[in-house]
Amino acid sequence: MNLQLTISLISGLLISSVSAYLGTLMLSKRMSVVAGPLAHLAFPGVALAIIYDFSFAFGVFPFVIIGAIMIWFLERKTKLPMENLTAVIFAIGVGTSLLFLPIAKAEEALVGSIMQISVWESLMVFVLSLLVFVTVRYIYKTMMLINIYEDIAEAQKINISLYNLVYLLSIAVIVAMGVYLVGGLITVASIAIPAGASRNLSKSLSEYKFFAVLFSCIGTTFGILISLVCNLPTGPLIVVSNAVIFLLSLVYKMSRKY
Amino acid sequence: MKPLLEVKNLKVKLDDKLIHKDLSFSVFEGETLTILGPNGSGKSVLLKSILGIMPFQGKIIWNKKVTIGYLPQGLNQQSVKNMPLDVKDFFDIKKNVQKTVEIIEALEMVGLDSSFLSKNIYKLSGGQFQRMLIAWVLVDKPSVVFLDEPTTGIDIGGGENLYSLLHKLQEKEKLTIILVTHDINVVYRYSTHVLCLSQKRHSCFGKPKIILTPDMLESIFGMEIKYYQHKNKIQ
């Protein structure tokens, strides 16, 4: 196996497994859908990077992370659901940028592809994925409690706002990294689909997390390998592989019902 | 002897609407205080204020360091419907991580056993779920338990069992219980004191058999209430 394929595969597996792990938490909070809008917040940043000629990374990460902080801030002030606020921030961010910035150009420029990732970039994926994994693992159970019943967490003197901030920042880092390095589609799909498939057949929390990560790894591996064999784009094939797994989980679920 | 909890001149507003005004009462260790009143009388709001979840004016004084267990009204099987949680997972998400032995102990206390650990919480029957919730509240051995309408959604028989179970546990564990309900029979059977709240911001506080006269019940609930006063406590 050549070096490029190896680092592409490893980076893909790292990002997709951490995304799936985080995705299980996001599904429980009914927030699977927010990854897409958050990913789009990167485009104004990239457009600015094109105009002023600086690294795309400095465009992508600040915009997505500031977007996440804005969502957190507005949630504290308005108590609206985070999922609604994500749509608000996305619409305002991208909408206003469209007036002044070459967003379409940014979208074209930002086709982070997992098959062209460099060794240094894959190291960055390793470090950030590990960081997000450790963080999410730390907040997981408390976030579940908050999701189930916020008042109980509050009565236990848990700083809910801080947990929400850490949670949103974890999503922002994974999404920004996904958009910049491997293509936003892979991250968005890895957050939403494996968690859903796993939910279809899990009876416990450990099963739920395990199957989500496993499905995501299988989807990514198949996607990359099929794209090599058939010479087709990798991102969409990873999504299709995940979709097939989701369908299989659905069949399993329905077969148990009847 | 000083009371465990003293509430003095409590005033609570919710979105500029006055919910409680000049509310004062106290609870002694090992007692059961029932907060009784119709919907909209601010029972849950009062619990949340005491728990420090809601802002208030006035004084809420704990005269001793307490550990609190809280079962809110809306925590039911519907609220965990989309969560792939088994009973053990549900205990694990509590702040103070429990040892499996302690979880089994708590389950046995409410008449469930270790075979329930791996059962999905959504698949439990209504009664089993409610018992599990009581075990969940009691697992880290709180000294004071706040229960907000714990029998919502279970049948009358199930509710009866739950209260008699709580009463037994209270005697065994020396618990102080603060209970919200609109079931008057529960008040007579198990409460040491009752705090009644009405939608018109009237309140009364005292021993149930003394203060819960038909006239008082009518003024709280705004209609004539038929009830049966139990002469003997169920053991």
Tab-separated table of C-alpha atoms in Angstrom:
chain	number	residue	atom	x	y	z
A	1	MET	CA	0.000	0.000	0.000
A	2	ASN	CA	1.482	3.365	-0.949
A	3	LEU	CA	2.089	6.205	1.525
A	4	GLN	CA	-0.668	8.473	0.186
A	5	LEU	CA	-3.283	5.768	0.463
A	6	THR	CA	-2.104	4.868	3.970
A	7	ILE	CA	-2.273	8.388	5.358
A	8	SER	CA	-5.552	9.063	3.539
A	9	LEU	CA	-7.078	5.946	5.030
A	10	ILE	CA	-5.781	6.656	8.537
A	11	SER	CA	-6.921	10.295	8.427
A	12	GLY	CA	-10.309	9.289	7.069
A	13	LEU	CA	-10.767	6.662	9.753
A	14	LEU	CA	-9.734	9.091	12.500
A	15	ILE	CA	-12.063	11.879	11.415
A	16	SER	CA	-14.992	9.628	10.628
A	17	SER	CA	-14.768	7.619	13.847
A	18	VAL	CA	-14.544	10.711	16.058
A	19	SER	CA	-17.358	12.302	14.027
A	20	ALA	CA	-19.505	9.206	14.543
A	21	TYR	CA	-18.734	9.183	18.276
A	22	LEU	CA	-19.698	12.841	18.549
A	23	GLY	CA	-22.654	12.121	16.264
A	24	THR	CA	-24.173	9.709	18.798
A	25	LEU	CA	-24.299	12.554	21.296
A	26	MET	CA	-25.654	14.957	18.689
A	27	LEU	CA	-28.428	12.537	17.726
A	28	SER	CA	-29.484	12.250	21.369
A	29	LYS	CA	-29.658	16.039	21.483
A	30	ARG	CA	-31.485	16.065	18.126
A	31	MET	CA	-28.693	18.085	16.573
A	32	SER	CA	-27.365	15.775	13.838
A	33	VAL	CA	-28.421	18.311	11.255
A	34	VAL	CA	-26.229	21.164	12.501
A	35	ALA	CA	-22.955	19.896	11.046
A	36	GLY	CA	-23.954	20.919	7.515
A	37	PRO	CA	-24.810	24.549	8.289
A	38	LEU	CA	-21.716	24.855	10.492
A	39	ALA	CA	-19.555	23.534	7.658
A	40	HIS	CA	-20.966	26.216	5.355
A	41	LEU	CA	-19.819	28.910	7.752
A	42	ALA	CA	-16.304	28.076	6.568
A	43	PHE	CA	-16.990	29.517	3.135
A	44	PRO	CA	-17.016	33.220	4.048
A	45	GLY	CA	-13.686	32.584	5.793
A	46	VAL	CA	-12.247	30.953	2.714
A	47	ALA	CA	-13.558	33.746	0.508
A	48	LEU	CA	-11.711	36.239	2.691
A	49	ALA	CA	-8.605	34.056	2.499
A	50	ILE	CA	-8.822	34.159	-1.315
A	51	ILE	CA	-9.259	37.955	-1.416
A	52	TYR	CA	-6.520	38.749	1.110
A	53	ASP	CA	-4.320	35.812	0.189
A	54	PHE	CA	-3.826	34.001	3.477
A	55	SER	CA	-3.955	30.335	4.404
A	56	PHE	CA	-7.396	28.717	4.123
A	57	ALA	CA	-6.946	27.255	7.615
A	58	PHE	CA	-7.055	30.775	9.073
A	59	GLY	CA	-10.290	31.339	7.225
A	60	VAL	CA	-11.995	28.055	8.060
A	61	PHE	CA	-11.284	27.479	11.747
A	62	PRO	CA	-12.059	30.990	13.117
A	63	PHE	CA	-15.318	31.264	11.189
A	64	VAL	CA	-16.677	27.882	12.231
A	65	ILE	CA	-15.516	28.269	15.829
A	66	ILE	CA	-16.882	31.812	16.145
A	67	GLY	CA	-20.158	30.493	14.675
A	68	ALA	CA	-20.284	27.819	17.397
A	69	ILE	CA	-19.577	30.409	20.100
A	70	MET	CA	-22.338	32.634	18.717
A	71	ILE	CA	-24.781	29.701	18.860
A	72	TRP	CA	-23.759	29.034	22.477
A	73	PHE	CA	-24.112	32.697	23.398
A	74	LEU	CA	-27.548	33.038	21.797
A	75	GLU	CA	-28.755	29.807	23.409
A	76	ARG	CA	-27.841	31.214	26.828
A	77	LYS	CA	-29.637	34.462	26.109
A	78	THR	CA	-32.718	33.205	24.254
A	79	LYS	CA	-33.136	29.578	25.430
A	80	LEU	CA	-34.063	28.705	21.838
A	81	PRO	CA	-33.048	25.204	20.707
A	82	MET	CA	-29.437	25.035	19.478
A	83	GLU	CA	-30.607	23.451	16.266
A	84	ASN	CA	-32.710	26.525	15.448
A	85	LEU	CA	-29.900	28.898	16.378
A	86	THR	CA	-27.498	27.023	14.116
A	87	ALA	CA	-29.843	27.688	11.218
A	88	VAL	CA	-30.044	31.362	12.231
A	89	ILE	CA	-26.254	31.787	12.423
A	90	PHE	CA	-25.750	29.858	9.192
A	91	ALA	CA	-28.295	31.963	7.306
A	92	ILE	CA	-26.986	35.263	8.633
A	93	GLY	CA	-23.324	34.300	8.184
A	94	VAL	CA	-23.544	32.930	4.677
A	95	GLY	CA	-26.315	35.295	3.548
A	96	THR	CA	-24.480	38.496	4.441
A	97	SER	CA	-21.198	37.150	3.093
A	98	LEU	CA	-22.826	36.454	-0.278
A	99	LEU	CA	-23.352	40.196	-0.682
A	100	PHE	CA	-19.655	41.004	-0.519
A	101	LEU	CA	-17.629	37.855	-1.003
A	102	PRO	CA	-17.003	35.378	-3.812
A	103	ILE	CA	-18.608	32.463	-1.971
A	104	ALA	CA	-19.004	30.348	-5.089
A	105	LYS	CA	-15.295	30.689	-5.728
A	106	ALA	CA	-14.615	29.678	-2.138
A	107	GLU	CA	-16.744	26.574	-2.516
A	108	GLU	CA	-14.791	25.597	-5.572
A	109	ALA	CA	-11.464	26.312	-3.908
A	110	LEU	CA	-12.315	24.409	-0.790
A	111	VAL	CA	-12.563	20.909	-2.034
A	112	GLY	CA	-10.538	19.417	0.761
A	113	SER	CA	-9.929	15.925	-0.501
A	114	ILE	CA	-8.972	13.040	1.652
A	115	MET	CA	-6.969	11.515	-1.195
A	116	GLN	CA	-4.624	14.519	-1.358
A	117	ILE	CA	-3.957	14.979	2.333
A	118	SER	CA	-0.296	15.591	3.238
A	119	VAL	CA	1.670	13.927	6.028
A	120	TRP	CA	1.648	17.167	8.082
A	121	GLU	CA	-2.060	17.599	7.601
A	122	SER	CA	-2.682	14.012	8.639
A	123	LEU	CA	-0.682	14.712	11.808
A	124	MET	CA	-2.991	17.654	12.448
A	125	VAL	CA	-5.968	15.323	11.941
A	126	PHE	CA	-4.445	12.895	14.443
A	127	VAL	CA	-3.880	15.546	17.128
A	128	LEU	CA	-7.245	17.291	16.725
A	129	SER	CA	-9.209	14.021	16.475
A	130	LEU	CA	-7.558	12.743	19.637
A	131	LEU	CA	-8.252	16.036	21.399
A	132	VAL	CA	-11.925	16.003	20.404
A	133	PHE	CA	-12.280	12.308	21.296
A	134	VAL	CA	-10.850	12.814	24.799
A	135	THR	CA	-13.008	15.911	25.326
A	136	VAL	CA	-16.208	14.258	24.145
A	137	ARG	CA	-15.491	11.175	26.224
A	138	TYR	CA	-15.109	13.416	29.270
A	139	ILE	CA	-18.387	15.298	28.745
A	140	TYR	CA	-20.420	12.392	27.327
A	141	LYS	CA	-22.344	11.122	30.354
A	142	THR	CA	-23.062	14.559	31.731
A	143	MET	CA	-24.267	15.723	28.320
A	144	MET	CA	-26.608	12.717	28.227
A	145	LEU	CA	-27.995	13.716	31.620
A	146	ILE	CA	-28.451	17.294	30.390
A	147	ASN	CA	-30.201	15.959	27.274
A	148	ILE	CA	-32.537	13.796	29.325
A	149	TYR	CA	-33.471	16.385	31.921
A	150	GLU	CA	-31.680	19.681	32.334
A	151	ASP	CA	-33.221	20.462	35.734
A	152	ILE	CA	-31.644	17.378	37.324
A	153	ALA	CA	-28.237	18.465	36.066
A	154	GLU	CA	-28.884	21.961	37.372
A	155	ALA	CA	-29.959	20.616	40.765
A	156	GLN	CA	-26.648	18.721	40.831
A	157	LYS	CA	-24.898	22.085	40.332
A	158	ILE	CA	-23.515	21.082	36.945
A	159	ASN	CA	-22.347	24.062	34.875
A	160	ILE	CA	-24.602	23.315	31.906
A	161	SER	CA	-23.500	26.347	29.957
A	162	LEU	CA	-19.838	25.331	30.142
A	163	TYR	CA	-20.667	21.791	29.024
A	164	ASN	CA	-22.670	23.162	26.096
A	165	LEU	CA	-19.769	25.386	25.074
A	166	VAL	CA	-17.267	22.522	25.162
A	167	TYR	CA	-19.731	20.370	23.213
A	168	LEU	CA	-20.252	23.013	20.512
A	169	LEU	CA	-16.524	23.693	20.237
A	170	SER	CA	-15.907	19.969	19.776
A	171	ILE	CA	-18.410	19.954	16.915
A	172	ALA	CA	-16.839	23.105	15.445
A	173	VAL	CA	-13.312	21.679	15.496
A	174	ILE	CA	-14.368	18.416	13.873
A	175	VAL	CA	-16.480	20.177	11.243
A	176	ALA	CA	-13.810	22.778	10.430
A	177	MET	CA	-11.146	20.095	10.167
A	178	GLY	CA	-13.446	18.030	7.994
A	179	VAL	CA	-14.151	20.892	5.619
A	180	TYR	CA	-10.548	21.995	5.395
A	181	LEU	CA	-8.784	18.670	5.101
A	182	VAL	CA	-10.977	15.838	3.961
A	183	GLY	CA	-14.080	17.461	2.516
A	184	GLY	CA	-17.047	18.625	4.548
A	185	LEU	CA	-19.323	15.950	3.155
A	186	ILE	CA	-17.441	13.134	4.878
A	187	THR	CA	-17.735	14.801	8.292
A	188	VAL	CA	-21.377	15.717	7.875
A	189	ALA	CA	-22.216	12.172	6.755
A	190	SER	CA	-20.076	10.557	9.467
A	191	ILE	CA	-21.820	12.590	12.155
A	192	ALA	CA	-25.351	11.799	11.033
A	193	ILE	CA	-25.526	8.399	9.336
A	194	PRO	CA	-23.578	5.923	11.539
A	195	ALA	CA	-25.253	7.231	14.715
A	196	GLY	CA	-28.659	6.729	13.111
A	197	ALA	CA	-27.766	3.236	11.890
A	198	SER	CA	-26.402	2.317	15.301
A	199	ARG	CA	-29.504	3.676	17.025
A	200	ASN	CA	-31.563	1.295	14.914
A	201	LEU	CA	-30.028	-1.749	16.536
A	202	SER	CA	-28.548	-0.740	19.894
A	203	LYS	CA	-30.054	-1.567	23.251
A	204	SER	CA	-27.428	0.094	25.425
A	205	LEU	CA	-25.182	3.122	25.379
A	206	SER	CA	-21.990	1.122	24.902
A	207	GLU	CA	-23.490	-0.727	21.913
A	208	TYR	CA	-24.706	2.583	20.500
A	209	LYS	CA	-21.255	4.182	20.637
A	210	PHE	CA	-19.419	1.048	19.483
A	211	PHE	CA	-21.599	0.350	16.451
A	212	ALA	CA	-21.610	4.003	15.372
A	213	VAL	CA	-17.799	4.101	15.314
A	214	LEU	CA	-17.592	0.665	13.687
A	215	PHE	CA	-20.117	1.531	10.963
A	216	SER	CA	-18.357	4.799	10.285
A	217	CYS	CA	-14.985	3.069	9.899
A	218	ILE	CA	-16.490	0.450	7.569
A	219	GLY	CA	-18.215	3.170	5.508
A	220	THR	CA	-15.040	5.229	5.174
A	221	THR	CA	-12.826	2.250	4.315
A	222	PHE	CA	-15.227	0.952	1.672
A	223	GLY	CA	-15.737	4.460	0.273
A	224	ILE	CA	-12.006	5.052	-0.150
A	225	LEU	CA	-11.286	1.593	-1.592
A	226	ILE	CA	-14.194	1.636	-4.037
A	227	SER	CA	-13.232	5.128	-5.191
A	228	LEU	CA	-9.730	3.833	-5.949
A	229	VAL	CA	-10.963	0.808	-7.836
A	230	CYS	CA	-13.695	2.598	-9.804
A	231	ASN	CA	-11.874	5.919	-10.099
A	232	LEU	CA	-14.823	7.860	-8.710
A	233	PRO	CA	-14.888	10.768	-6.163
A	234	THR	CA	-14.158	9.596	-2.598
A	235	GLY	CA	-16.455	11.848	-0.532
A	236	PRO	CA	-19.701	10.829	-2.230
A	237	LEU	CA	-18.698	7.145	-2.150
A	238	ILE	CA	-18.102	7.317	1.615
A	239	VAL	CA	-21.593	8.773	1.978
A	240	VAL	CA	-23.065	6.032	-0.234
A	241	SER	CA	-21.276	3.319	1.780
A	242	ASN	CA	-22.682	4.806	4.977
A	243	ALA	CA	-26.122	4.935	3.393
A	244	VAL	CA	-25.926	1.224	2.529
A	245	ILE	CA	-25.044	0.436	6.158
A	246	PHE	CA	-27.969	2.572	7.279
A	247	LEU	CA	-30.328	0.668	4.980
A	248	LEU	CA	-29.050	-2.650	6.320
A	249	SER	CA	-29.644	-1.452	9.884
A	250	LEU	CA	-33.155	-0.466	8.881
A	251	VAL	CA	-33.807	-3.910	7.426
A	252	TYR	CA	-32.501	-5.454	10.662
A	253	LYS	CA	-34.726	-3.223	12.749
A	254	MET	CA	-37.819	-3.978	10.682
A	255	SER	CA	-37.118	-7.710	10.657
A	256	ARG	CA	-37.048	-7.677	14.466
A	257	LYS	CA	-40.310	-5.801	14.639
A	258	TYR	CA	-42.343	-8.320	12.680
B	1	MET	CA	-34.475	21.451	67.715
B	2	LYS	CA	-33.927	23.532	64.605
B	3	PRO	CA	-35.768	22.548	61.441
B	4	LEU	CA	-33.700	21.062	58.621
B	5	LEU	CA	-35.114	23.493	56.077
B	6	GLU	CA	-36.550	26.938	56.695
B	7	VAL	CA	-38.291	28.919	53.992
B	8	LYS	CA	-39.055	32.499	54.955
B	9	ASN	CA	-41.064	35.102	53.033
B	10	LEU	CA	-40.404	33.461	49.713
B	11	LYS	CA	-41.317	35.423	46.614
B	12	VAL	CA	-40.950	33.858	43.164
B	13	LYS	CA	-41.673	35.424	39.805
B	14	LEU	CA	-41.825	33.573	36.516
B	15	ASP	CA	-41.720	35.766	33.399
B	16	ASP	CA	-42.951	38.751	35.425
B	17	LYS	CA	-45.872	36.735	36.793
B	18	LEU	CA	-45.979	36.470	40.559
B	19	ILE	CA	-46.096	32.782	41.489
B	20	HIS	CA	-45.387	32.886	45.233
B	21	LYS	CA	-45.582	35.683	47.741
B	22	ASP	CA	-44.744	35.682	51.470
B	23	LEU	CA	-44.499	31.917	51.611
B	24	SER	CA	-43.038	30.556	54.864
B	25	PHE	CA	-42.745	27.026	56.177
B	26	SER	CA	-40.222	24.632	57.666
B	27	VAL	CA	-39.333	20.957	57.391
B	28	PHE	CA	-37.734	18.830	60.127
B	29	GLU	CA	-35.386	15.943	59.527
B	30	GLY	CA	-37.150	12.650	58.715
B	31	GLU	CA	-40.453	14.351	57.902
B	32	THR	CA	-42.565	14.121	54.794
B	33	LEU	CA	-43.800	17.464	53.574
B	34	THR	CA	-46.427	17.261	50.882
B	35	ILE	CA	-46.984	20.231	48.652
B	36	LEU	CA	-50.603	20.044	47.576
B	37	GLY	CA	-52.448	22.150	45.077
B	38	PRO	CA	-54.186	22.254	41.710
B	39	ASN	CA	-52.391	22.674	38.385
B	40	GLY	CA	-50.877	26.125	38.024
B	41	SER	CA	-50.551	26.756	41.758
B	42	GLY	CA	-46.748	26.811	41.517
B	43	LYS	CA	-45.871	23.502	43.180
B	44	SER	CA	-43.050	22.620	40.783
B	45	VAL	CA	-41.818	26.218	40.776
B	46	LEU	CA	-41.527	26.078	44.553
B	47	LEU	CA	-39.477	22.864	44.370
B	48	LYS	CA	-37.182	24.406	41.778
B	49	SER	CA	-36.663	27.495	43.916
B	50	ILE	CA	-35.705	25.379	46.930
B	51	LEU	CA	-33.366	23.367	44.700
B	52	GLY	CA	-31.698	26.571	43.518
B	53	ILE	CA	-32.734	26.118	39.892
B	54	MET	CA	-35.012	29.167	39.908
B	55	PRO	CA	-34.288	32.664	41.197
B	56	PHE	CA	-36.255	33.854	44.234
B	57	GLN	CA	-36.451	36.552	46.876
B	58	GLY	CA	-36.650	35.758	50.584
B	59	LYS	CA	-34.736	33.159	52.531
B	60	ILE	CA	-34.194	29.433	52.031
B	61	ILE	CA	-32.032	28.124	54.855
B	62	TRP	CA	-30.631	24.619	55.211
B	63	ASN	CA	-29.525	24.219	58.844
B	64	LYS	CA	-27.446	21.153	58.089
B	65	LYS	CA	-25.366	19.982	55.150
B	66	VAL	CA	-27.676	17.892	53.006
B	67	THR	CA	-27.344	15.723	49.930
B	68	ILE	CA	-30.261	16.034	47.570
B	69	GLY	CA	-32.061	13.572	45.337
B	70	TYR	CA	-34.484	15.034	42.805
B	71	LEU	CA	-37.120	13.411	40.643
B	72	PRO	CA	-38.713	16.027	38.391
B	73	GLN	CA	-42.235	15.751	37.058
B	74	GLY	CA	-41.439	15.355	33.377
B	75	LEU	CA	-38.877	12.576	33.697
B	76	ASN	CA	-40.842	9.691	32.251
B	77	GLN	CA	-40.464	6.960	29.658
B	78	GLN	CA	-41.408	9.366	26.870
B	79	SER	CA	-38.471	11.632	27.718
B	80	VAL	CA	-36.024	8.749	27.226
B	81	LYS	CA	-37.832	7.215	24.261
B	82	ASN	CA	-35.063	7.920	21.753
B	83	MET	CA	-32.172	7.038	24.002
B	84	PRO	CA	-30.485	3.656	23.690
B	85	LEU	CA	-30.009	3.308	27.427
B	86	ASP	CA	-30.177	0.215	29.569
B	87	VAL	CA	-30.823	0.494	33.289
B	88	LYS	CA	-27.102	0.451	34.129
B	89	ASP	CA	-26.397	3.248	31.616
B	90	PHE	CA	-29.152	5.307	33.182
B	91	PHE	CA	-27.533	5.013	36.596
B	92	ASP	CA	-24.090	5.686	35.125
B	93	ILE	CA	-25.046	9.113	33.813
B	94	LYS	CA	-25.635	10.421	37.321
B	95	LYS	CA	-22.952	12.845	38.436
B	96	ASN	CA	-21.518	10.643	41.159
B	97	VAL	CA	-20.506	7.490	39.351
B	98	GLN	CA	-21.990	4.445	41.045
B	99	LYS	CA	-20.493	1.029	41.607
B	100	THR	CA	-22.543	-1.805	40.118
B	101	VAL	CA	-23.023	-3.308	43.599
B	102	GLU	CA	-24.585	-0.055	44.782
B	103	ILE	CA	-26.886	0.046	41.779
B	104	ILE	CA	-28.045	-3.529	42.432
B	105	GLU	CA	-28.598	-2.643	46.095
B	106	ALA	CA	-30.771	0.315	45.109
B	107	LEU	CA	-32.720	-1.801	42.602
B	108	GLU	CA	-33.346	-4.483	45.214
B	109	MET	CA	-34.543	-1.826	47.634
B	110	VAL	CA	-37.417	-1.047	45.242
B	111	GLY	CA	-38.191	-4.678	44.457
B	112	LEU	CA	-36.223	-5.042	41.220
B	113	ASP	CA	-33.156	-7.250	40.787
B	114	SER	CA	-29.822	-7.368	38.978
B	115	SER	CA	-31.392	-8.890	35.846
B	116	PHE	CA	-32.832	-5.424	35.153
B	117	LEU	CA	-29.365	-3.877	34.709
B	118	SER	CA	-29.155	-4.860	31.053
B	119	LYS	CA	-32.789	-4.112	30.193
B	120	ASN	CA	-33.547	-1.166	27.943
B	121	ILE	CA	-35.313	1.465	30.044
B	122	TYR	CA	-37.897	2.074	27.365
B	123	LYS	CA	-38.901	-1.602	27.495
B	124	LEU	CA	-39.708	-1.554	31.224
B	125	SER	CA	-43.359	-1.464	32.256
B	126	GLY	CA	-44.680	1.823	33.653
B	127	GLY	CA	-44.521	0.532	37.224
B	128	GLN	CA	-41.030	-0.924	36.797
B	129	PHE	CA	-39.799	2.331	35.284
B	130	GLN	CA	-41.197	4.324	38.181
B	131	ARG	CA	-39.576	1.980	40.701
B	132	MET	CA	-36.302	2.256	38.815
B	133	LEU	CA	-36.556	6.057	39.035
B	134	ILE	CA	-36.977	5.854	42.804
B	135	ALA	CA	-33.891	3.602	42.978
B	136	TRP	CA	-32.094	6.067	40.704
B	137	VAL	CA	-32.849	8.938	43.061
B	138	LEU	CA	-31.858	6.954	46.141
B	139	VAL	CA	-28.704	5.260	44.793
B	140	ASP	CA	-26.252	7.867	46.036
B	141	LYS	CA	-27.937	7.908	49.435
B	142	PRO	CA	-29.352	11.427	49.553
B	143	SER	CA	-30.557	12.794	52.892
B	144	VAL	CA	-33.386	14.807	51.335
B	145	VAL	CA	-35.516	13.684	48.412
B	146	PHE	CA	-37.633	15.953	46.221
B	147	LEU	CA	-40.327	14.099	44.301
B	148	ASP	CA	-42.484	15.998	41.844
B	149	GLU	CA	-45.657	13.993	41.180
B	150	PRO	CA	-43.855	10.647	41.051
B	151	THR	CA	-46.980	8.682	40.143
B	152	THR	CA	-47.837	10.598	36.963
B	153	GLY	CA	-48.589	8.135	34.203
B	154	ILE	CA	-48.986	5.011	36.313
B	155	ASP	CA	-52.225	3.404	37.397
B	156	ILE	CA	-53.788	3.830	40.832
B	157	GLY	CA	-52.502	0.500	42.124
B	158	GLY	CA	-48.999	1.348	40.952
B	159	GLY	CA	-49.196	4.728	42.662
B	160	GLU	CA	-50.322	3.162	45.937
B	161	ASN	CA	-47.434	0.720	45.837
B	162	LEU	CA	-44.985	3.489	45.131
B	163	TYR	CA	-46.041	5.576	48.108
B	164	SER	CA	-46.087	2.646	50.503
B	165	LEU	CA	-42.630	1.719	49.189
B	166	LEU	CA	-41.375	5.256	49.739
B	167	HIS	CA	-42.799	5.258	53.230
B	168	LYS	CA	-41.000	2.027	54.106
B	169	LEU	CA	-37.742	3.324	52.648
B	170	GLN	CA	-38.124	6.538	54.552
B	171	GLU	CA	-38.318	4.711	57.855
B	172	LYS	CA	-35.345	2.544	56.942
B	173	GLU	CA	-33.085	5.236	55.482
B	174	LYS	CA	-34.163	8.174	57.715
B	175	LEU	CA	-35.049	10.218	54.667
B	176	THR	CA	-36.617	13.636	54.579
B	177	ILE	CA	-39.128	13.729	51.743
B	178	ILE	CA	-40.568	16.766	50.013
B	179	LEU	CA	-43.345	15.553	47.765
B	180	VAL	CA	-45.501	17.330	45.223
B	181	THR	CA	-48.866	15.782	44.490
B	182	HIS	CA	-52.512	16.534	43.959
B	183	ASP	CA	-53.572	13.207	45.423
B	184	ILE	CA	-55.227	14.076	48.721
B	185	ASN	CA	-55.336	10.499	50.018
B	186	VAL	CA	-51.537	10.343	49.884
B	187	VAL	CA	-51.365	13.390	52.105
B	188	TYR	CA	-53.415	11.794	54.872
B	189	ARG	CA	-51.565	8.522	54.753
B	190	TYR	CA	-47.967	9.505	54.529
B	191	SER	CA	-47.386	13.196	55.227
B	192	THR	CA	-46.178	14.713	58.439
B	193	HIS	CA	-47.004	18.188	57.198
B	194	VAL	CA	-48.779	19.627	54.223
B	195	LEU	CA	-48.244	22.900	52.418
B	196	CYS	CA	-51.236	23.756	50.310
B	197	LEU	CA	-51.067	26.202	47.454
B	198	SER	CA	-53.905	27.615	45.423
B	199	GLN	CA	-54.001	29.469	42.144
B	200	LYS	CA	-55.120	32.571	44.036
B	201	ARG	CA	-51.818	32.612	45.957
B	202	HIS	CA	-53.481	31.465	49.198
B	203	SER	CA	-51.468	29.011	51.174
B	204	CYS	CA	-51.773	26.968	54.338
B	205	PHE	CA	-49.269	24.925	56.271
B	206	GLY	CA	-49.687	22.409	59.082
B	207	LYS	CA	-50.536	18.834	59.955
B	208	PRO	CA	-52.903	17.347	57.349
B	209	LYS	CA	-55.632	16.190	59.731
B	210	ILE	CA	-55.807	19.628	61.340
B	211	ILE	CA	-55.656	21.996	58.417
B	212	LEU	CA	-57.172	20.036	55.550
B	213	THR	CA	-60.807	20.728	56.330
B	214	PRO	CA	-63.415	20.455	53.570
B	215	ASP	CA	-63.626	24.260	53.507
B	216	MET	CA	-59.876	24.598	53.126
B	217	LEU	CA	-59.827	22.014	50.318
B	218	GLU	CA	-62.587	23.865	48.553
B	219	SER	CA	-60.675	27.119	48.774
B	220	ILE	CA	-57.498	25.476	47.420
B	221	PHE	CA	-59.029	23.517	44.578
B	222	GLY	CA	-61.924	25.890	43.922
B	223	MET	CA	-64.531	23.106	44.131
B	224	GLU	CA	-65.898	20.585	46.551
B	225	ILE	CA	-63.467	17.706	47.008
B	226	LYS	CA	-64.605	14.255	48.008
B	227	TYR	CA	-62.006	12.338	49.929
B	228	TYR	CA	-61.620	9.530	52.374
B	229	GLN	CA	-59.637	10.212	55.514
B	230	HIS	CA	-57.688	7.116	56.510
B	231	LYS	CA	-57.840	6.377	60.198
B	232	ASN	CA	-54.820	4.095	60.229
B	233	LYS	CA	-51.491	4.325	58.508
B	234	ILE	CA	-50.696	1.418	56.249
B	235	GLN	CA	-47.649	-0.427	57.468
